[in-house]
mmCIF file of C-alpha atoms in Angstrom:
data_model
loop_
_atom_site.group_PDB
_atom_site.id
_atom_site.type_symbol
_atom_site.label_atom_id
_atom_site.label_comp_id
_atom_site.label_asym_id
_atom_site.label_seq_id
_atom_site.Cartn_x
_atom_site.Cartn_y
_atom_site.Cartn_z
ATOM 1 C CA MET A 1 -1.492 -8.906 -17.426
ATOM 2 C CA PHE A 2 2.508 -9.270 -15.855
ATOM 3 C CA ARG A 3 1.703 -12.630 -15.341
ATOM 4 C CA THR A 4 1.134 -14.443 -18.592
ATOM 5 C CA VAL A 5 4.681 -12.156 -20.292
ATOM 6 C CA ARG A 6 6.826 -13.446 -17.336
ATOM 7 C CA THR A 7 5.475 -17.214 -17.923
ATOM 8 C CA ALA A 8 5.960 -17.009 -21.929
ATOM 9 C CA THR A 9 10.031 -15.084 -21.430
ATOM 10 C CA VAL A 10 10.304 -17.306 -18.669
ATOM 11 C CA THR A 11 9.406 -20.629 -21.296
ATOM 12 C CA ALA A 12 11.068 -19.101 -23.991
ATOM 13 C CA LEU A 13 13.954 -18.861 -22.277
ATOM 14 C CA ILE A 14 14.565 -22.237 -21.474
ATOM 15 C CA ALA A 15 13.854 -23.600 -25.361
ATOM 16 C CA THR A 16 16.707 -21.375 -25.757
ATOM 17 C CA VAL A 17 19.158 -23.261 -23.127
ATOM 18 C CA GLY A 18 17.371 -27.112 -24.689
ATOM 19 C CA VAL A 19 18.090 -26.160 -28.165
ATOM 20 C CA GLY A 20 22.273 -25.170 -27.249
ATOM 21 C CA LEU A 21 22.820 -28.131 -25.160
ATOM 22 C CA THR A 22 21.079 -30.966 -27.574
ATOM 23 C CA GLY A 23 23.650 -28.734 -30.836
ATOM 24 C CA CYS A 24 26.692 -28.766 -29.300
ATOM 25 C CA GLY A 25 29.011 -32.514 -29.656
ATOM 26 C CA ALA A 26 32.594 -30.474 -27.187
ATOM 27 C CA LEU A 27 31.722 -29.584 -24.086
ATOM 28 C CA SER A 28 33.527 -26.105 -25.028
ATOM 29 C CA ASP A 29 30.448 -25.741 -26.798
ATOM 30 C CA VAL A 30 28.364 -26.778 -23.937
ATOM 31 C CA GLN A 31 29.930 -24.302 -21.869
ATOM 32 C CA ASP A 32 29.390 -21.504 -24.428
ATOM 33 C CA GLY A 33 25.694 -21.745 -25.519
ATOM 34 C CA LEU A 34 25.600 -21.988 -20.709
ATOM 35 C CA GLN A 35 27.031 -18.460 -20.893
ATOM 36 C CA GLU A 36 25.187 -17.475 -23.615
ATOM 37 C CA ALA A 37 21.871 -18.845 -21.880
ATOM 38 C CA GLU A 38 23.269 -17.232 -18.640
ATOM 39 C CA GLY A 39 23.002 -13.455 -20.413
ATOM 40 C CA ASP A 40 20.298 -14.334 -22.100
ATOM 41 C CA LEU A 41 18.740 -14.429 -18.862
ATOM 42 C CA GLU A 42 19.711 -11.951 -16.819
ATOM 43 C CA SER A 43 19.086 -9.689 -19.559
ATOM 44 C CA ALA A 44 15.887 -10.800 -19.338
ATOM 45 C CA ALA A 45 15.616 -10.672 -15.513
ATOM 46 C CA GLU A 46 16.224 -7.153 -15.659
ATOM 47 C CA GLU A 47 13.784 -6.439 -18.412
ATOM 48 C CA ILE A 48 11.183 -7.925 -16.043
ATOM 49 C CA ALA A 49 12.790 -6.583 -13.283
ATOM 50 C CA ASN A 50 11.414 -3.008 -15.047
ATOM 51 C CA ASP A 51 7.760 -3.902 -16.105
ATOM 52 C CA GLY A 52 5.079 -3.413 -13.384
ATOM 53 C CA GLU A 53 4.185 -5.362 -10.707
ATOM 54 C CA LEU A 54 7.033 -7.359 -10.335
ATOM 55 C CA PHE A 55 9.994 -4.621 -10.257
ATOM 56 C CA THR A 56 12.626 -3.430 -7.273
ATOM 57 C CA GLY A 57 13.256 -0.045 -6.942
ATOM 58 C CA THR A 58 13.269 2.516 -8.277
ATOM 59 C CA LYS A 59 12.176 3.488 -12.675
ATOM 60 C CA THR A 60 11.014 6.346 -14.556
ATOM 61 C CA LEU A 61 7.324 5.599 -16.382
ATOM 62 C CA ASP A 62 6.920 7.903 -19.441
ATOM 63 C CA VAL A 63 2.669 9.421 -19.175
ATOM 64 C CA ASP A 64 2.368 11.141 -22.561
ATOM 65 C CA GLY A 65 5.687 12.028 -22.658
ATOM 66 C CA ALA A 66 5.999 13.030 -19.377
ATOM 67 C CA SER A 67 8.206 11.426 -17.246
ATOM 68 C CA VAL A 68 7.059 10.395 -13.682
ATOM 69 C CA HIS A 69 9.428 8.999 -11.050
ATOM 70 C CA LEU A 70 8.346 5.836 -9.360
ATOM 71 C CA SER A 71 9.128 3.135 -6.851
ATOM 72 C CA CYS A 72 8.137 -0.408 -5.500
ATOM 73 C CA SER A 73 9.438 -2.621 -3.224
ATOM 74 C CA GLY A 74 8.417 -5.858 -1.693
ATOM 75 C CA GLU A 75 6.489 -8.523 -2.926
ATOM 76 C CA PRO A 76 3.376 -9.568 -3.771
ATOM 77 C CA ALA A 77 1.119 -10.695 -0.695
ATOM 78 C CA VAL A 78 -2.058 -13.251 -1.881
ATOM 79 C CA ASP A 79 -4.760 -11.268 -2.774
ATOM 80 C CA SER A 80 -3.970 -8.905 -1.383
ATOM 81 C CA PRO A 81 -3.749 -5.091 -2.756
ATOM 82 C CA VAL A 82 -0.678 -3.114 -3.531
ATOM 83 C CA ILE A 83 -0.693 0.168 -1.355
ATOM 84 C CA LEU A 84 0.938 3.224 -3.098
ATOM 85 C CA LEU A 85 1.678 5.805 -0.901
ATOM 86 C CA MET A 86 1.186 9.938 -2.624
ATOM 87 C CA ALA A 87 3.070 12.595 -0.748
ATOM 88 C CA GLY A 88 1.910 16.185 0.016
ATOM 89 C CA MET A 89 2.989 19.324 -1.490
ATOM 90 C CA GLY A 90 6.431 19.893 -2.460
ATOM 91 C CA ASP A 91 7.240 16.247 -1.342
ATOM 92 C CA GLY A 92 8.934 13.492 -3.657
ATOM 93 C CA LEU A 93 8.710 10.396 -2.671
ATOM 94 C CA ASP A 94 11.765 10.467 -0.809
ATOM 95 C CA THR A 95 9.226 11.740 2.234
ATOM 96 C CA MET A 96 7.145 8.406 2.482
ATOM 97 C CA ALA A 97 10.398 5.244 1.608
ATOM 98 C CA ASP A 98 10.743 4.482 5.195
ATOM 99 C CA LEU A 99 6.954 4.015 5.597
ATOM 100 C CA GLN A 100 7.705 2.269 2.249
ATOM 101 C CA GLU A 101 10.325 0.070 3.239
ATOM 102 C CA THR A 102 8.209 -0.962 6.968
ATOM 103 C CA LEU A 103 4.581 -2.026 4.876
ATOM 104 C CA SER A 104 6.880 -3.995 2.626
ATOM 105 C CA GLU A 105 7.569 -6.084 4.905
ATOM 106 C CA GLN A 106 4.574 -7.897 4.187
ATOM 107 C CA ASP A 107 2.411 -6.228 1.080
ATOM 108 C CA ARG A 108 3.732 -4.437 -2.212
ATOM 109 C CA VAL A 109 3.988 -0.800 -1.685
ATOM 110 C CA CYS A 110 4.821 1.707 -4.454
ATOM 111 C CA SER A 111 5.853 5.918 -4.887
ATOM 112 C CA TYR A 112 5.806 8.009 -7.526
ATOM 113 C CA ASP A 113 6.184 11.416 -7.757
ATOM 114 C CA ARG A 114 3.743 13.433 -9.069
ATOM 115 C CA LEU A 115 4.790 16.095 -11.916
ATOM 116 C CA GLY A 116 6.767 18.835 -10.229
ATOM 117 C CA GLU A 117 7.894 17.380 -7.839
ATOM 118 C CA GLY A 118 11.159 15.750 -6.699
ATOM 119 C CA GLU A 119 12.710 12.832 -9.810
ATOM 120 C CA SER A 120 9.557 14.052 -12.226
ATOM 121 C CA ASP A 121 9.305 16.517 -15.228
ATOM 122 C CA GLN A 122 8.195 19.027 -14.427
ATOM 123 C CA PRO A 123 4.688 19.991 -16.137
ATOM 124 C CA GLU A 124 4.108 21.651 -19.109
ATOM 125 C CA GLY A 125 1.782 24.007 -17.563
ATOM 126 C CA PRO A 126 -1.500 24.468 -15.280
ATOM 127 C CA GLN A 127 -2.960 21.056 -13.808
ATOM 128 C CA SER A 128 -5.827 20.809 -12.123
ATOM 129 C CA VAL A 129 -5.847 17.917 -9.894
ATOM 130 C CA ALA A 130 -7.902 15.895 -12.305
ATOM 131 C CA ASP A 131 -4.714 16.529 -14.423
ATOM 132 C CA SER A 132 -2.966 15.008 -11.620
ATOM 133 C CA GLY A 133 -5.533 12.296 -11.340
ATOM 134 C CA GLU A 134 -4.907 10.815 -15.706
ATOM 135 C CA ILE A 135 -1.012 10.879 -14.151
ATOM 136 C CA LEU A 136 -2.276 8.610 -10.609
ATOM 137 C CA SER A 137 -4.248 6.894 -13.152
ATOM 138 C CA ALA A 138 -0.696 5.692 -15.968
ATOM 139 C CA VAL A 139 1.127 4.981 -12.242
ATOM 140 C CA LEU A 140 -1.805 2.422 -10.916
ATOM 141 C CA ASP A 141 -1.702 0.811 -14.316
ATOM 142 C CA ASP A 142 1.745 0.561 -14.444
ATOM 143 C CA VAL A 143 2.460 -1.584 -10.807
ATOM 144 C CA SER A 144 -0.675 -3.485 -10.447
ATOM 145 C CA ASP A 145 -3.382 -5.136 -12.561
ATOM 146 C CA GLY A 146 -5.583 -5.756 -9.294
ATOM 147 C CA PRO A 147 -6.736 -3.809 -6.291
ATOM 148 C CA VAL A 148 -5.112 -0.708 -4.676
ATOM 149 C CA VAL A 149 -4.682 0.566 -1.628
ATOM 150 C CA LEU A 150 -4.782 4.055 -1.671
ATOM 151 C CA ALA A 151 -2.714 6.440 1.404
ATOM 152 C CA GLY A 152 -2.430 9.779 0.997
ATOM 153 C CA HIS A 153 0.260 13.162 2.384
ATOM 154 C CA SER A 154 -2.187 16.326 3.161
ATOM 155 C CA LEU A 155 -2.624 17.129 -1.017
ATOM 156 C CA GLY A 156 -1.373 13.763 -1.927
ATOM 157 C CA GLY A 157 -4.906 12.570 0.383
ATOM 158 C CA LEU A 158 -6.886 15.156 -1.323
ATOM 159 C CA ILE A 159 -6.217 13.799 -5.032
ATOM 160 C CA ALA A 160 -6.956 10.397 -3.385
ATOM 161 C CA ALA A 161 -10.828 10.768 -2.601
ATOM 162 C CA ARG A 162 -10.813 13.015 -5.651
ATOM 163 C CA TYR A 163 -9.788 10.324 -7.671
ATOM 164 C CA ALA A 164 -11.092 6.730 -5.524
ATOM 165 C CA PRO A 165 -15.114 7.493 -6.465
ATOM 166 C CA ASP A 166 -14.213 7.195 -10.448
ATOM 167 C CA ASP A 167 -11.820 3.624 -10.038
ATOM 168 C CA THR A 168 -14.022 1.974 -7.455
ATOM 169 C CA GLU A 169 -12.950 -0.751 -9.131
ATOM 170 C CA ARG A 170 -9.929 -0.663 -8.538
ATOM 171 C CA VAL A 171 -9.654 2.133 -5.442
ATOM 172 C CA LYS A 172 -10.322 -0.707 -2.546
ATOM 173 C CA GLY A 173 -9.714 1.372 0.896
ATOM 174 C CA LEU A 174 -8.040 5.124 1.578
ATOM 175 C CA VAL A 175 -5.619 5.684 4.274
ATOM 176 C CA LEU A 176 -6.122 10.419 4.810
ATOM 177 C CA MET A 177 -2.928 11.714 6.807
ATOM 178 C CA ASP A 178 -4.442 15.432 7.434
ATOM 179 C CA ALA A 179 -5.519 15.376 4.039
ATOM 180 C CA THR A 180 -5.597 19.022 2.401
ATOM 181 C CA SER A 181 -9.721 19.955 3.173
ATOM 182 C CA PRO A 182 -11.711 19.830 0.777
ATOM 183 C CA THR A 183 -12.603 23.393 1.202
ATOM 184 C CA MET A 184 -9.796 24.360 2.116
ATOM 185 C CA LEU A 185 -8.605 27.727 -0.096
ATOM 186 C CA ASP A 186 -12.429 28.958 1.356
ATOM 187 C CA ASP A 187 -11.426 28.061 5.458
ATOM 188 C CA ILE A 188 -8.772 29.926 4.598
ATOM 189 C CA THR A 189 -10.243 32.968 3.247
ATOM 190 C CA GLU A 190 -13.216 32.937 5.155
ATOM 191 C CA VAL A 191 -10.946 32.524 8.658
ATOM 192 C CA ILE A 192 -8.490 35.530 8.035
ATOM 193 C CA PRO A 193 -9.857 38.204 6.223
ATOM 194 C CA GLU A 194 -8.550 40.113 3.511
ATOM 195 C CA SER A 195 -8.312 43.256 5.974
ATOM 196 C CA ALA A 196 -5.387 41.395 7.607
ATOM 197 C CA THR A 197 -2.004 42.564 8.758
ATOM 198 C CA GLY A 198 1.169 40.918 9.516
ATOM 199 C CA ASP A 199 1.743 37.632 10.049
ATOM 200 C CA GLY A 200 -2.283 36.309 9.376
ATOM 201 C CA ALA A 201 -2.169 38.842 6.354
ATOM 202 C CA GLU A 202 1.112 36.549 5.014
ATOM 203 C CA VAL A 203 -0.293 33.646 5.618
ATOM 204 C CA ARG A 204 -3.434 34.368 3.903
ATOM 205 C CA ALA A 205 -1.107 36.159 0.823
ATOM 206 C CA GLN A 206 0.473 32.195 0.082
ATOM 207 C CA ASN A 207 -2.099 29.338 0.569
ATOM 208 C CA ILE A 208 -3.526 31.741 -2.150
ATOM 209 C CA ALA A 209 -1.002 31.692 -4.449
ATOM 210 C CA MET A 210 -0.007 28.153 -3.312
ATOM 211 C CA PHE A 211 -3.907 27.155 -3.898
ATOM 212 C CA GLU A 212 -4.019 29.055 -7.340
ATOM 213 C CA GLY A 213 -1.143 27.257 -8.806
ATOM 214 C CA GLU A 214 1.704 29.012 -7.563
ATOM 215 C CA ASN A 215 3.480 25.331 -6.547
ATOM 216 C CA PRO A 216 5.993 22.887 -8.097
ATOM 217 C CA GLU A 217 3.413 21.042 -9.651
ATOM 218 C CA MET A 218 1.464 24.603 -11.064
ATOM 219 C CA ILE A 219 -1.910 21.908 -9.597
ATOM 220 C CA THR A 220 -4.624 24.453 -8.931
ATOM 221 C CA VAL A 221 -6.828 22.909 -6.114
ATOM 222 C CA GLU A 222 -9.982 24.229 -5.975
ATOM 223 C CA SER A 223 -12.447 24.334 -3.216
ATOM 224 C CA ASP A 224 -15.085 22.700 -3.622
ATOM 225 C CA ALA A 225 -17.622 21.334 -0.466
ATOM 226 C CA GLU A 226 -19.316 17.853 -2.599
ATOM 227 C CA VAL A 227 -16.874 14.640 -1.274
ATOM 228 C CA ARG A 228 -17.643 12.484 -4.109
ATOM 229 C CA SER A 229 -17.997 8.471 -3.052
ATOM 230 C CA ALA A 230 -16.053 5.461 -3.674
ATOM 231 C CA GLY A 231 -18.713 2.967 -2.122
ATOM 232 C CA ASP A 232 -18.247 1.333 1.431
ATOM 233 C CA ILE A 233 -14.498 0.825 1.083
ATOM 234 C CA PRO A 234 -12.041 0.575 4.392
ATOM 235 C CA THR A 235 -11.294 4.372 4.321
ATOM 236 C CA GLU A 236 -8.900 5.985 7.795
ATOM 237 C CA VAL A 237 -8.781 9.748 8.146
ATOM 238 C CA ILE A 238 -5.661 10.541 10.293
ATOM 239 C CA GLN A 239 -5.634 14.216 11.798
ATOM 240 C CA HIS A 240 -3.070 15.669 13.449
ATOM 241 C CA GLY A 241 -3.285 16.141 17.159
ATOM 242 C CA VAL A 242 -0.123 18.479 17.274
ATOM 243 C CA PRO A 243 -2.030 22.075 17.105
ATOM 244 C CA TYR A 244 0.653 23.763 14.627
ATOM 245 C CA LEU A 245 -2.342 25.792 13.192
ATOM 246 C CA GLY A 246 -2.186 27.339 16.441
ATOM 247 C CA GLU A 247 1.162 29.081 16.347
ATOM 248 C CA ILE A 248 -0.513 31.523 13.597
ATOM 249 C CA PRO A 249 -1.029 34.802 15.950
ATOM 250 C CA GLU A 250 -4.906 35.758 16.040
ATOM 251 C CA TYR A 251 -6.101 33.311 13.688
ATOM 252 C CA GLY A 252 -4.186 30.138 14.953
ATOM 253 C CA ASP A 253 -7.657 28.363 16.548
ATOM 254 C CA GLU A 254 -10.069 29.145 13.601
ATOM 255 C CA LEU A 255 -8.073 27.808 11.708
ATOM 256 C CA GLU A 256 -6.958 24.249 13.849
ATOM 257 C CA ARG A 257 -11.179 24.505 14.337
ATOM 258 C CA VAL A 258 -11.666 24.571 10.409
ATOM 259 C CA TRP A 259 -8.864 22.030 9.791
ATOM 260 C CA SER A 260 -10.567 19.411 11.630
ATOM 261 C CA GLU A 261 -14.131 19.978 10.090
ATOM 262 C CA GLY A 262 -12.409 19.625 6.365
ATOM 263 C CA GLN A 263 -11.012 16.286 8.338
ATOM 264 C CA GLU A 264 -14.334 15.328 8.831
ATOM 265 C CA LYS A 265 -15.869 16.489 5.759
ATOM 266 C CA TRP A 266 -13.757 13.340 4.495
ATOM 267 C CA LEU A 267 -15.877 11.214 5.892
ATOM 268 C CA ALA A 268 -18.776 10.930 2.908
ATOM 269 C CA VAL A 269 -16.087 9.477 0.966
ATOM 270 C CA SER A 270 -17.061 6.178 2.014
ATOM 271 C CA GLY A 271 -20.068 4.072 3.811
ATOM 272 C CA ALA A 272 -16.677 2.259 6.018
ATOM 273 C CA SER A 273 -14.490 6.169 7.295
ATOM 274 C CA GLU A 274 -13.485 6.235 10.948
ATOM 275 C CA LEU A 275 -11.565 9.027 11.939
ATOM 276 C CA SER A 276 -8.991 9.181 14.401
ATOM 277 C CA THR A 277 -6.303 11.444 15.908
ATOM 278 C CA ALA A 278 -2.197 11.094 16.032
ATOM 279 C CA GLU A 279 -2.160 13.276 19.630
ATOM 280 C CA GLU A 280 1.701 13.693 18.869
ATOM 281 C CA ALA A 281 1.849 14.208 15.104
ATOM 282 C CA GLY A 282 2.027 17.959 14.042
ATOM 283 C CA HIS A 283 1.302 17.465 9.440
ATOM 284 C CA TYR A 284 3.551 14.816 8.606
ATOM 285 C CA ILE A 285 2.159 11.614 10.299
ATOM 286 C CA HIS A 286 4.286 9.635 9.128
ATOM 287 C CA VAL A 287 7.277 10.832 9.779
ATOM 288 C CA ASP A 288 5.893 11.794 14.006
ATOM 289 C CA GLN A 289 4.333 9.311 14.343
ATOM 290 C CA PRO A 290 5.186 6.319 11.934
ATOM 291 C CA GLU A 291 3.148 3.856 13.733
ATOM 292 C CA ILE A 292 0.151 5.222 13.935
ATOM 293 C CA ALA A 293 0.577 5.188 9.428
ATOM 294 C CA ILE A 294 1.567 2.066 9.375
ATOM 295 C CA GLU A 295 -1.468 0.188 11.675
ATOM 296 C CA ALA A 296 -3.989 2.309 9.608
ATOM 297 C CA ILE A 297 -2.441 0.956 5.691
ATOM 298 C CA GLN A 298 -2.331 -2.328 6.992
ATOM 299 C CA ARG A 299 -5.361 -2.184 8.783
ATOM 300 C CA VAL A 300 -7.039 -0.483 5.755
ATOM 301 C CA THR A 301 -5.139 -3.384 3.842
ATOM 302 C CA ASP A 302 -6.182 -6.225 5.022
ATOM 303 C CA GLN A 303 -9.821 -5.088 5.225
ATOM 304 C CA ALA A 304 -9.778 -4.576 1.589
ATOM 305 C CA ALA A 305 -8.105 -7.800 0.970
ATOM 306 C CA GLU A 306 -11.098 -9.747 3.217
#
């Protein structure tokens, strides 16, 4: 789609330059025509740079009247999927900037702010994971007319894993970096009882509120043990190795256990999934051990291109 638009635009501009040259007899007229054509070319290049697949930098994408902040970099590799990075709750695409910069040295890489995050608009009201999936679909429509690999951290990973089975024609690989468990809310309330006091009670209350929509995205994240399959697409699930949840008094060890079980549940999203541990990383694997995230994304992208 985008290649056709670019070819037509360039062809039209070449024709304009040709007319200017053949229709002017004086050198000054030729120079004026060239300057005008150069300005047209610059304007067209600027327009093309903001038209989906080829633009580099950031832009605003209109999705049903809402502004979604989008960033892309790197050149499309032949027969290789576009990589889309998806940040966690409370994070903007800037938290993926270093990862994007490194990956874009050999692949086309994009990232975006979901509604309520970063520089995107605030949501008009409560959202569901399915609503966030509709925004994701619009972003994918803009950044690629071919296959994509979704690489999500935390809530971004959950949204990616829930979305992939609904778009198997386009999503050809997944990397889930310490993705929020599909049963996280149930896990927390099971481990930390309503009768808890102190730090445990605070953790329980905060997480219930967050999963019920008291978060920047106003998104409700319900527990659902069903993990639908996206087929046999290459998938890597990476969990944290530094037990930061274990620091929560009384309940920490059990929270670590259910988190690990949640990572194992995500393996059902593909018949070709693998689980690994970033031994020196906490929740932000792509920050604490970026090489682990980079290598996993590159592996999945290479496999998806085969």
